[in-house]
PDB file of C-alpha atoms in Angstrom:
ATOM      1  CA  UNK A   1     -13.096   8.798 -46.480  1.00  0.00           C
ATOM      2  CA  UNK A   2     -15.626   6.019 -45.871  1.00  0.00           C
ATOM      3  CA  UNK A   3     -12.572   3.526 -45.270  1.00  0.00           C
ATOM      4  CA  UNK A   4     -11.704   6.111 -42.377  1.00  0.00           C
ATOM      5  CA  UNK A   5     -14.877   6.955 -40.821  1.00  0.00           C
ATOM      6  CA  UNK A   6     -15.868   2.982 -40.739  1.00  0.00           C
ATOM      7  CA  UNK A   7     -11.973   2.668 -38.955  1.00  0.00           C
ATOM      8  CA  UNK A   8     -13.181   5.283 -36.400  1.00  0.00           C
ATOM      9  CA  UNK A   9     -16.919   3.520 -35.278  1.00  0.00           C
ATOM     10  CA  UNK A  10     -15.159   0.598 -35.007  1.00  0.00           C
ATOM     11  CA  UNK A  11     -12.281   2.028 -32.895  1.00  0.00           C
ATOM     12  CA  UNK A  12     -15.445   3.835 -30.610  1.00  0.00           C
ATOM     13  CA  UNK A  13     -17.309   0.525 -30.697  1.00  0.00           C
ATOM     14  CA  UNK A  14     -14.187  -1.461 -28.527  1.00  0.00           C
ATOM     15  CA  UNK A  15     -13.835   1.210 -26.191  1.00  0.00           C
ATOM     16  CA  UNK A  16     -17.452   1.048 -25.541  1.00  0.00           C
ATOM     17  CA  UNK A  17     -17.258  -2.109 -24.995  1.00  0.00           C
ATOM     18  CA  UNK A  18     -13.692  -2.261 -22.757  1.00  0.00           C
ATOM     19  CA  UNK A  19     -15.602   0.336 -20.533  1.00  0.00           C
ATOM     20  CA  UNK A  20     -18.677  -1.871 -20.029  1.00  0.00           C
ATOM     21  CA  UNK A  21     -16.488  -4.934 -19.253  1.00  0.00           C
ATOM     22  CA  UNK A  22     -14.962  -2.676 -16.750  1.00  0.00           C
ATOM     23  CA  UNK A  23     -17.047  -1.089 -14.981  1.00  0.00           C
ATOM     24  CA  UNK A  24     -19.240  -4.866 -14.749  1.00  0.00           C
ATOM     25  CA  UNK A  25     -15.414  -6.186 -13.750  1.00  0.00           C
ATOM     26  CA  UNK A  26     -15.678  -3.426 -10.991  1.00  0.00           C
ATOM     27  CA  UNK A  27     -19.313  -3.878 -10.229  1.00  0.00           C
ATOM     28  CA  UNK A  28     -18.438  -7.708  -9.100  1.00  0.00           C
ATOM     29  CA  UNK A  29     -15.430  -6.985  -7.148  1.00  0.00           C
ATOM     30  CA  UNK A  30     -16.038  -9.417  -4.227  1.00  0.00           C
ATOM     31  CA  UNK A  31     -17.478  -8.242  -0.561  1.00  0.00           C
ATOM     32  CA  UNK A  32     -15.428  -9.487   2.456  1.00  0.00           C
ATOM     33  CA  UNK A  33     -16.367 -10.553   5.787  1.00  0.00           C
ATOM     34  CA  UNK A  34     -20.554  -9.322   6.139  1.00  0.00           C
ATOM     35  CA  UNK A  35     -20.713  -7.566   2.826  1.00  0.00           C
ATOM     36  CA  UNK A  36     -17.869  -4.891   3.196  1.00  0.00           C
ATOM     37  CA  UNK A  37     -15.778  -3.465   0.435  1.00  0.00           C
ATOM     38  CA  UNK A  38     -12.218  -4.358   0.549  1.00  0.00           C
ATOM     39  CA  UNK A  39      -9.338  -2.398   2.190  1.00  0.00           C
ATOM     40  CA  UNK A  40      -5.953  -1.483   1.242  1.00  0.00           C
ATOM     41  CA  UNK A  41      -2.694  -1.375   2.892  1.00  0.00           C
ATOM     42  CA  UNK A  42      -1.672   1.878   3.476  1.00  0.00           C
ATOM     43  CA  UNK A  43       1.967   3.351   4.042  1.00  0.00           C
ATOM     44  CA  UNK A  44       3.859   6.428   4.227  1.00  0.00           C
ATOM     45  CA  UNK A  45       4.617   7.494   0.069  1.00  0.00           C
ATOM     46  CA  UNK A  46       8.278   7.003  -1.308  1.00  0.00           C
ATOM     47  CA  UNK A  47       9.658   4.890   1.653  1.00  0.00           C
ATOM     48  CA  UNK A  48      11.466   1.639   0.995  1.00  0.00           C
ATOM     49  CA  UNK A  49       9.199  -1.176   1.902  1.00  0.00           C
ATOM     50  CA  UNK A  50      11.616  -2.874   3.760  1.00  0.00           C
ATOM     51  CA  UNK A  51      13.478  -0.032   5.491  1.00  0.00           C
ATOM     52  CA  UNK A  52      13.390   1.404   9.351  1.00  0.00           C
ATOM     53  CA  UNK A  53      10.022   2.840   9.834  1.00  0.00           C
ATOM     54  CA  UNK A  54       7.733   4.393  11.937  1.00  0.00           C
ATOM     55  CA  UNK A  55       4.776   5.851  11.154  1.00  0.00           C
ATOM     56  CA  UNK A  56       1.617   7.434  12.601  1.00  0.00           C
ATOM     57  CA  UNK A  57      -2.252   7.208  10.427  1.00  0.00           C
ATOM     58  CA  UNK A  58      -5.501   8.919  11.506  1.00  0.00           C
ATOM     59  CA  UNK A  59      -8.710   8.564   9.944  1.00  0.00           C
ATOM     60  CA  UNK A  60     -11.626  11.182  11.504  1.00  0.00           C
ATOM     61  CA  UNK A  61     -15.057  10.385  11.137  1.00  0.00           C
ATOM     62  CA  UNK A  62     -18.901  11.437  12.516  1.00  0.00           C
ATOM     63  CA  UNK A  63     -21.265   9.563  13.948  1.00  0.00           C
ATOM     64  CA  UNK A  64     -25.265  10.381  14.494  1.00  0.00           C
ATOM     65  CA  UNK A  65     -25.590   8.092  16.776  1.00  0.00           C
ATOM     66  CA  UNK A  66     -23.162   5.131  19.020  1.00  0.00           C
ATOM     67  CA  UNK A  67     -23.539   1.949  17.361  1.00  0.00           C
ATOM     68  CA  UNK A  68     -23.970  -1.071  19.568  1.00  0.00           C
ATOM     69  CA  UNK A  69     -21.469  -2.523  17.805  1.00  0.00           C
ATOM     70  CA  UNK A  70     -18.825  -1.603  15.276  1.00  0.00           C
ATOM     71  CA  UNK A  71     -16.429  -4.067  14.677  1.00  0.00           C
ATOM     72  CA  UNK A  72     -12.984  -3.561  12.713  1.00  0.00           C
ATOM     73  CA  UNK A  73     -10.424  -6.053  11.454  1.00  0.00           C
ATOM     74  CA  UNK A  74      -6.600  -4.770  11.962  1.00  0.00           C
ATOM     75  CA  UNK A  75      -3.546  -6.126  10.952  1.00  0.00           C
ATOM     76  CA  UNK A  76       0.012  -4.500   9.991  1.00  0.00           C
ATOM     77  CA  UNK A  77       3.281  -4.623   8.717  1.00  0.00           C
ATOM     78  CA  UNK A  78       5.770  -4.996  11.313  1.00  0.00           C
ATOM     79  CA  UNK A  79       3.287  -4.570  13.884  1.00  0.00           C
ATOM     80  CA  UNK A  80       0.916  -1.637  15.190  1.00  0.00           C
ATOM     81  CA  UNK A  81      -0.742  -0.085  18.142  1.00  0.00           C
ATOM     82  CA  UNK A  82      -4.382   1.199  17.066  1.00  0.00           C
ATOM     83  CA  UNK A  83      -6.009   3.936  19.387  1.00  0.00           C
ATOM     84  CA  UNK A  84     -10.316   5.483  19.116  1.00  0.00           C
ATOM     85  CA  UNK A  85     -10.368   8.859  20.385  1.00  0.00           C
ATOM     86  CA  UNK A  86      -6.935   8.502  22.080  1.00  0.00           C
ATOM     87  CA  UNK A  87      -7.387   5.309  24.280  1.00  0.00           C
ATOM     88  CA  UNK A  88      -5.694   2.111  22.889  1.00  0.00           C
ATOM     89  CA  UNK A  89      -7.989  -0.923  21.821  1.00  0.00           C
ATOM     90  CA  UNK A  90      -5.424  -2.907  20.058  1.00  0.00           C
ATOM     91  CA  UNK A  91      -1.647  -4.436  19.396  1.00  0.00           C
ATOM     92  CA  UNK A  92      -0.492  -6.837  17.306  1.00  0.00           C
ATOM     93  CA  UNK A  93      -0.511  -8.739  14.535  1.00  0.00           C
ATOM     94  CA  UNK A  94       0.363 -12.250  16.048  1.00  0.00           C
ATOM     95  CA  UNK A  95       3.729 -12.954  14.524  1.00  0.00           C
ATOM     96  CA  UNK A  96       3.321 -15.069  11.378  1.00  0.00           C
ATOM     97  CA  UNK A  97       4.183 -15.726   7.693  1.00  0.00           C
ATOM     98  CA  UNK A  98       3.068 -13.822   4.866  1.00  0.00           C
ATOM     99  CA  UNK A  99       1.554 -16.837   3.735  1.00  0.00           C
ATOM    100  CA  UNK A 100      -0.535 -16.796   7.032  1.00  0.00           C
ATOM    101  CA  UNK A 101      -0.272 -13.563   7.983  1.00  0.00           C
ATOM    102  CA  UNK A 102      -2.997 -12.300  11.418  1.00  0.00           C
ATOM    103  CA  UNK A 103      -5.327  -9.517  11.956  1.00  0.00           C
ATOM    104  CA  UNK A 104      -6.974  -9.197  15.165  1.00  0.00           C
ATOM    105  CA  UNK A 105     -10.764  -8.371  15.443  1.00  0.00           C
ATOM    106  CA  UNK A 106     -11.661  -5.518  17.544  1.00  0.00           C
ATOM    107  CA  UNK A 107     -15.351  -3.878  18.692  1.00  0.00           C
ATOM    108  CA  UNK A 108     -14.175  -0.424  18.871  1.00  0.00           C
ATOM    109  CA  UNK A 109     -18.356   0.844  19.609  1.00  0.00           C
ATOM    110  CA  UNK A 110     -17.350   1.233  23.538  1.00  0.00           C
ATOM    111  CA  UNK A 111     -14.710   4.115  22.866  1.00  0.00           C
ATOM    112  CA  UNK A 112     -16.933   5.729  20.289  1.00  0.00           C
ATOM    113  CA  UNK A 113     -18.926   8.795  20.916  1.00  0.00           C
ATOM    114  CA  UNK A 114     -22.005  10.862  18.817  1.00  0.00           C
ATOM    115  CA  UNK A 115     -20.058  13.067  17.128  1.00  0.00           C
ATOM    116  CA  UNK A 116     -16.377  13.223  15.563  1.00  0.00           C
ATOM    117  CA  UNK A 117     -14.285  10.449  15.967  1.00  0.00           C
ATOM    118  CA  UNK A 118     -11.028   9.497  15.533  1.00  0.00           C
ATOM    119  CA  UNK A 119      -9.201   6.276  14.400  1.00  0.00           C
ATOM    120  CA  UNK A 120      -5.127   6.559  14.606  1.00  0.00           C
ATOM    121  CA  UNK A 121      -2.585   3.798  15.079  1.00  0.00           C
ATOM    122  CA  UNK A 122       1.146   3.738  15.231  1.00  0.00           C
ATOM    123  CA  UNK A 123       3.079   1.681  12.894  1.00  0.00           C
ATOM    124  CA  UNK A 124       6.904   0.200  12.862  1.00  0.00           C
ATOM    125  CA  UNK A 125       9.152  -1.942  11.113  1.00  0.00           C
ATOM    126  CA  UNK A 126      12.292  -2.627  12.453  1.00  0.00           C
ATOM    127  CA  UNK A 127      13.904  -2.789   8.956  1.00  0.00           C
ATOM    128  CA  UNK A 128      17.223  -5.067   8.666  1.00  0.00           C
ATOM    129  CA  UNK A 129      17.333  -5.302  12.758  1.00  0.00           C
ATOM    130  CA  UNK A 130      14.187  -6.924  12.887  1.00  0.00           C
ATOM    131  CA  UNK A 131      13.702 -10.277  15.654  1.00  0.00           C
ATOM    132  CA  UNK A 132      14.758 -13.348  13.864  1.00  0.00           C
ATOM    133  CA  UNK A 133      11.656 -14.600  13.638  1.00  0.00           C
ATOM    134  CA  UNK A 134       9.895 -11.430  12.241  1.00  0.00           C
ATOM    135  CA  UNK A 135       8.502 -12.314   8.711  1.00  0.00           C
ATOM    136  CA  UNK A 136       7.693  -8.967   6.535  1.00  0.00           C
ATOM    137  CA  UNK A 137       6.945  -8.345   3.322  1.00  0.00           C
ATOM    138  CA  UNK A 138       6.910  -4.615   3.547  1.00  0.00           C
ATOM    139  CA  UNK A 139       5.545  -1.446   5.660  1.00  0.00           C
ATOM    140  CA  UNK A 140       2.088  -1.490   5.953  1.00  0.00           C
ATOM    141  CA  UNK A 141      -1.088  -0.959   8.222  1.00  0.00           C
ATOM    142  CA  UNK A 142      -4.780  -2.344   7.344  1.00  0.00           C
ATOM    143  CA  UNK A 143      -7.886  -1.240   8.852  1.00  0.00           C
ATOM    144  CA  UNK A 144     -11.021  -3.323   7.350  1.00  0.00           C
ATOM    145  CA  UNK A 145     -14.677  -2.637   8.399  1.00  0.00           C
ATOM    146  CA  UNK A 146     -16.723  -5.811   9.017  1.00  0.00           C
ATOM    147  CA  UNK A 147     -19.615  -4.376   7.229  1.00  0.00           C
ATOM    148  CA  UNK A 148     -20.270  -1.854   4.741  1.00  0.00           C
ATOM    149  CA  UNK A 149     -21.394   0.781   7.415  1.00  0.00           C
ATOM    150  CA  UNK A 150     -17.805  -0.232   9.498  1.00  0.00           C
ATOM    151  CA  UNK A 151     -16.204   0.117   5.851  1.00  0.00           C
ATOM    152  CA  UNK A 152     -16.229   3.600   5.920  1.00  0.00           C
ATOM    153  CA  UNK A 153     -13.133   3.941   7.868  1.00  0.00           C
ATOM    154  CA  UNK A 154     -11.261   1.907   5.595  1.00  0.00           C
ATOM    155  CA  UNK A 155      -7.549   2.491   5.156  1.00  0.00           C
ATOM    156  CA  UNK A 156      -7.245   4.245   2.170  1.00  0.00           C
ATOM    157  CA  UNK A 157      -8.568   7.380   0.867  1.00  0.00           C
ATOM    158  CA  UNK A 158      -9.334   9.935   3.383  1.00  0.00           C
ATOM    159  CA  UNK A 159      -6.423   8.595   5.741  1.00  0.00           C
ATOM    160  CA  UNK A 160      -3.778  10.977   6.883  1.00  0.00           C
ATOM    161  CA  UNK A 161      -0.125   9.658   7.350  1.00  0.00           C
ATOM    162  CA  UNK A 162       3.043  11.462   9.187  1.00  0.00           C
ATOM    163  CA  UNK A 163       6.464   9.981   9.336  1.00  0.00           C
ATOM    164  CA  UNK A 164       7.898  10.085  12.638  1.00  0.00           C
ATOM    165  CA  UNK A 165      11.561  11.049  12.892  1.00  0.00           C
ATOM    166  CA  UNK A 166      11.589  11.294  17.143  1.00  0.00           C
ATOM    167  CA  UNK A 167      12.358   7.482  16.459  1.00  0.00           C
ATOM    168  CA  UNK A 168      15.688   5.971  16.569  1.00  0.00           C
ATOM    169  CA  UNK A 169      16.197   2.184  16.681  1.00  0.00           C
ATOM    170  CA  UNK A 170      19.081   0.911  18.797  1.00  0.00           C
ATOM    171  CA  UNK A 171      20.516  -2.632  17.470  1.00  0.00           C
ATOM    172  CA  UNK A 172      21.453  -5.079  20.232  1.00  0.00           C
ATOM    173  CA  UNK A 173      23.700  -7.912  19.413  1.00  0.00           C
ATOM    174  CA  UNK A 174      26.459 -10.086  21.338  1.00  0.00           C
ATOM    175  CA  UNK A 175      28.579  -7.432  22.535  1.00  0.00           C
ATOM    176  CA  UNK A 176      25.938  -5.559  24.433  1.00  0.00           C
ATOM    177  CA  UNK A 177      24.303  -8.822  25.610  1.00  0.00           C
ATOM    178  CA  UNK A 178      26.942 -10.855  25.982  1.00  0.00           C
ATOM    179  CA  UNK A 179      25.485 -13.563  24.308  1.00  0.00           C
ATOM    180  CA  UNK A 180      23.044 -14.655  21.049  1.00  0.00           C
ATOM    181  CA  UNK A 181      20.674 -11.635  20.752  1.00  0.00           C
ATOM    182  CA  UNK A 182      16.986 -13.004  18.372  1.00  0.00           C
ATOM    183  CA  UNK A 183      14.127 -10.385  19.840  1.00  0.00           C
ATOM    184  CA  UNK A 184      13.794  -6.660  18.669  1.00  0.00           C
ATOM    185  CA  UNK A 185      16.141  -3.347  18.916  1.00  0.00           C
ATOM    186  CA  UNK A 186      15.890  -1.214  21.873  1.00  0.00           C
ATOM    187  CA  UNK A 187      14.826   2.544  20.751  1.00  0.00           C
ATOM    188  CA  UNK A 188      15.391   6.105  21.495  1.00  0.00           C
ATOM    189  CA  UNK A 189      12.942   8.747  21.500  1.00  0.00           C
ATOM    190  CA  UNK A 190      13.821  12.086  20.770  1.00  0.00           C
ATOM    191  CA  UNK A 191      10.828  14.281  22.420  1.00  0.00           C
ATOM    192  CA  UNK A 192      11.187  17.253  21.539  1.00  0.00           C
ATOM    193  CA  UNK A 193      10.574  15.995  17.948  1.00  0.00           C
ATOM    194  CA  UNK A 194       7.824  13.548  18.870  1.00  0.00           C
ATOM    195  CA  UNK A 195       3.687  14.604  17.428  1.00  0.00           C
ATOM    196  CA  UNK A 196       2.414  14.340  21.509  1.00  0.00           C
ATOM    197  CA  UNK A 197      -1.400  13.700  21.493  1.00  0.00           C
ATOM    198  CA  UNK A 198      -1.388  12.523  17.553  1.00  0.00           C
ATOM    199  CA  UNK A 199      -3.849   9.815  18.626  1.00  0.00           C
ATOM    200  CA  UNK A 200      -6.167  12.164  20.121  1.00  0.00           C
ATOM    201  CA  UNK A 201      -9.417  14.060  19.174  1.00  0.00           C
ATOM    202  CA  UNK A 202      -8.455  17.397  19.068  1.00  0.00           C
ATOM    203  CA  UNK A 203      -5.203  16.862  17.384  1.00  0.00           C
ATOM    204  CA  UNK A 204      -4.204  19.385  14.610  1.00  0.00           C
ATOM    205  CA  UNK A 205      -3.237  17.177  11.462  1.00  0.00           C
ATOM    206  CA  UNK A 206      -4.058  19.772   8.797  1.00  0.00           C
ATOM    207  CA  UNK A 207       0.097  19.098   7.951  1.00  0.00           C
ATOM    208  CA  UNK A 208      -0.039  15.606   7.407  1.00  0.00           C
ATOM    209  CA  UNK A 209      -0.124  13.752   4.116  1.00  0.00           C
ATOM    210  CA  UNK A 210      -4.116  12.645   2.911  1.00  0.00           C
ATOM    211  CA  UNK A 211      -4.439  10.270   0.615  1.00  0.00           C
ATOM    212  CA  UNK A 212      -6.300  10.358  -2.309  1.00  0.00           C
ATOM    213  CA  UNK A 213      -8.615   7.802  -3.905  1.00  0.00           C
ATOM    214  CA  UNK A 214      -6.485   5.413  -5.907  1.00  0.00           C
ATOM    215  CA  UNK A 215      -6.400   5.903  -9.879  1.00  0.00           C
ATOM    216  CA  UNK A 216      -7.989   2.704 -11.920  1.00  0.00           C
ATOM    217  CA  UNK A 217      -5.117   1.022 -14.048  1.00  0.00           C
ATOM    218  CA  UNK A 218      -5.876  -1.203 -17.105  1.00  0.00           C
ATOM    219  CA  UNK A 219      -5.705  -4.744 -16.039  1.00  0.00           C
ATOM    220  CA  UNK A 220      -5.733  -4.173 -11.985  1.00  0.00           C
ATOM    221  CA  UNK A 221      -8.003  -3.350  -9.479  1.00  0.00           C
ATOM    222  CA  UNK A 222      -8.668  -0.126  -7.571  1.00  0.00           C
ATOM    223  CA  UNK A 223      -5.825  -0.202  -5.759  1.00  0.00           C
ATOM    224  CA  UNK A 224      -2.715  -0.493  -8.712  1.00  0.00           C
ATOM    225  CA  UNK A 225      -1.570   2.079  -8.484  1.00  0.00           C
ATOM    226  CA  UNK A 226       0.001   2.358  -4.819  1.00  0.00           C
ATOM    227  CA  UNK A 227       3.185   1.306  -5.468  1.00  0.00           C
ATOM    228  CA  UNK A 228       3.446  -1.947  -3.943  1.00  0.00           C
ATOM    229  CA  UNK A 229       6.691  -4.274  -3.574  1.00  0.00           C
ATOM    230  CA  UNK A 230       9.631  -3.362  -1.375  1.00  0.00           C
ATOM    231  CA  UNK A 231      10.018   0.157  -3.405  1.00  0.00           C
ATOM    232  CA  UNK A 232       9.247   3.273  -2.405  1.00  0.00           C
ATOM    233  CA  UNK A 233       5.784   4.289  -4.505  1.00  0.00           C
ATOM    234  CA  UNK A 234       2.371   5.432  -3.575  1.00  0.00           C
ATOM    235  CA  UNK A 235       0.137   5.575   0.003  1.00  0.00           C
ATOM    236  CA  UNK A 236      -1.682   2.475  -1.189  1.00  0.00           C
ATOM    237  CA  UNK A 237       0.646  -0.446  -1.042  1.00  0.00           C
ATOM    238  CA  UNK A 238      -1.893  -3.296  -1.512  1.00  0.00           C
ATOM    239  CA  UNK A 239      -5.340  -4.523  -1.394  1.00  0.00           C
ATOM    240  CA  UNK A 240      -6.813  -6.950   1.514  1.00  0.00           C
ATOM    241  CA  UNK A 241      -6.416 -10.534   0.549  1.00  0.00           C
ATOM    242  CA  UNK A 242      -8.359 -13.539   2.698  1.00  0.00           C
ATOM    243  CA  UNK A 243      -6.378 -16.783   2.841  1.00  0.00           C
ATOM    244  CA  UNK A 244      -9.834 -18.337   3.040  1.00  0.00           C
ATOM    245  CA  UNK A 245     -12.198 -16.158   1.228  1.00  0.00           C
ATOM    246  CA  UNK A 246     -12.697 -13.755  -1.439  1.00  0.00           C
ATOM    247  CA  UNK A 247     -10.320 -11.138  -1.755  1.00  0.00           C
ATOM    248  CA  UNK A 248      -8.452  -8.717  -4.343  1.00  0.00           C
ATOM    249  CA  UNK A 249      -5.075  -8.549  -3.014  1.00  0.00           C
ATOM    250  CA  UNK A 250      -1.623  -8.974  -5.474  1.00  0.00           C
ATOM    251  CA  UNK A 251       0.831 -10.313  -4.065  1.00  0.00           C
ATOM    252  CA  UNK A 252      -0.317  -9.310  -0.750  1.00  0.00           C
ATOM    253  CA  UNK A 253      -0.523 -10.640   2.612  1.00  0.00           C
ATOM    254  CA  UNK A 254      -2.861 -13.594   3.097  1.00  0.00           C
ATOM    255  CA  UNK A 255      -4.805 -12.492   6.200  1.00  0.00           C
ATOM    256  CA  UNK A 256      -6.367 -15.168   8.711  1.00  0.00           C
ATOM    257  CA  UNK A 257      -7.506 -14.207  12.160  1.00  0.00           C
ATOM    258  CA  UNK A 258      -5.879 -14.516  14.993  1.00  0.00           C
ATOM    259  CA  UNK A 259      -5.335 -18.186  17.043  1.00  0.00           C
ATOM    260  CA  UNK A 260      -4.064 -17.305  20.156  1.00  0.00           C
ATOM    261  CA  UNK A 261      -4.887 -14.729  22.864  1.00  0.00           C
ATOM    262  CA  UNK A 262      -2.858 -11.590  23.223  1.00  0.00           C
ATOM    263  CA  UNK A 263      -0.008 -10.629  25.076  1.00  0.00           C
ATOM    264  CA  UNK A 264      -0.770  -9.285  28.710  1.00  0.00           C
ATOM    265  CA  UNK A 265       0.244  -5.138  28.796  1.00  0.00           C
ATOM    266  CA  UNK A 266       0.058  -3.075  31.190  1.00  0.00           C
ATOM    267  CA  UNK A 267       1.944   0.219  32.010  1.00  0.00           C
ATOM    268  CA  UNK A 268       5.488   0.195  34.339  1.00  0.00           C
ATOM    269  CA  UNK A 269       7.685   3.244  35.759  1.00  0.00           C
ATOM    270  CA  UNK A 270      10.961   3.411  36.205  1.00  0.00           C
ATOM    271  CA  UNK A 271      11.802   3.529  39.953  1.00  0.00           C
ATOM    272  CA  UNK A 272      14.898   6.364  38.959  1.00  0.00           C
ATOM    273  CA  UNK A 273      16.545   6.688  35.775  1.00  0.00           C
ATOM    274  CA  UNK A 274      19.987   5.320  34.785  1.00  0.00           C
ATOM    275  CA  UNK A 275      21.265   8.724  33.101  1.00  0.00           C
ATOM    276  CA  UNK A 276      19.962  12.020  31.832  1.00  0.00           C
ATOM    277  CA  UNK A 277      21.608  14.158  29.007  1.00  0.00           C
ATOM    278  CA  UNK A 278      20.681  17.174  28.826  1.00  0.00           C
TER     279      UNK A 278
END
């Protein structure tokens, strides 16, 4: 009996400890950019990482008061259009390696308002008919606060993600252009499937997937259990990881800003289309 109860205090005795080394382990995760928790990648759950994709994320959140500044970090996997209260702010990433992959810097505090607010972006990868010069390593969208107050709207718990089906790639190659075809698929848009005014306010998005915060795993950080790799897993694909800084990603993207300025948009009409099904 006393050979058995001295097994059992010390069996209590290393878990007490294990815990303690965790939780200092989790106390001295590192702060990235001025003092901000780290992000993860986020993605749709149960979706090949490497497969045709779009998706749309929202994050909703309330301000007392309109910052004079509120700066966010953004970055995805193909590439992503990022909207505040339904105007867009950003596009991107540059086009890079994984190795070197960009994130653009944006001050979102002009389109925010006292009140609700709301974060959304839209989110592709082009899959197997991807440009030729499109690097991936899977599906993905980051949103990183550049302090702890802008960390708040981190991707990751609290987001909401919808698959959009209203998307349909369309591959190009030589016999539609008649010659060596590198850029991106055209697309097709089926409307009467399409979420119109997702990136807005007043959008209902009660239906849409929320993710939870991610469950601790022995031996990983916060964020091991998203399901990360080119498999279909969990919402939380990956931690942010700074190609010159601290960061907590696994096998991740390694982020660096972005070195050139971005493309010139702005909005064109068709004069008459070329044909209508009805």
């Amino acid at each position: 009996m006393k050979l058995r109860q001295k097994s059992l205090r010390d069996t209590l005795i290393v878990i007490a400890v294990a815990a303690a080394l965790s939780a200092a382990v989790g106390a001295q995760q590192p702060r990235v950019f001025e003092g901000a928790q780290p992000a993860n990648w986020i993605a749709p759950a149960k979706i090949p990482g490497d497969s045709f994709t779009v998706f749309h994320a929202r994050r909703s959140f309330v301000l007392q008061n309109v910052p004079a500044r509120f700066l966010v970090h953004v970055s995805a996997d193909n590439r992503y259009r990022l909207y505040v209260n339904g105007e867009e702010v950003s596009s991107g990433p540059q086009r890079a390696d994984v190795m070197h992959w960009r994130y653009e810097t944006v001050d979102i505090a002009p389109k925010l308002r006292a009140g609700r607010n709301v974060v959304a972006a839209l989110v592709w990868n082009w899959g197997a008919a991807h440009p030729v010069a499109q690097h991936s390593l899977r599906t993905g969208l980051l949103v990183q606060g550049n302090t702890e107050r802008e960390a708040a709207i981190n991707t990751g718990a609290g987001w909401k993600l919808r698959v959009d089906s209203a998307y349909k790639f369309v591959p190009l190659g030589f016999g539609e252009v008649r010659g060596y075809y590198a850029a991106s698929p055209g697309e097709a848009v089926d409307a009467a499937r399409y979420p119109w005014g997702w990136e807005k306010t007043e959008y209902d998005d009660a239906s849409w997937l929320v993710i939870s915060p991610p469950v601790q795993q022995a031996g990983r950080g916060a964020g091991g259990g998203g399901g990360g790799g080119r498999g279909g897993g969990g919402p939380i694909v990956g931690r942010l990881a700074l190609r010159d800084g601290p960061g907590v990603g696994e096998g991740s993207w390694l982020l660096t800003p972005r070195d050139i300025p971005a493309m010139e948009e702005k909005p064109m009409r068709f004069l008459t289309p070329i044909a209508q099904k009805m």
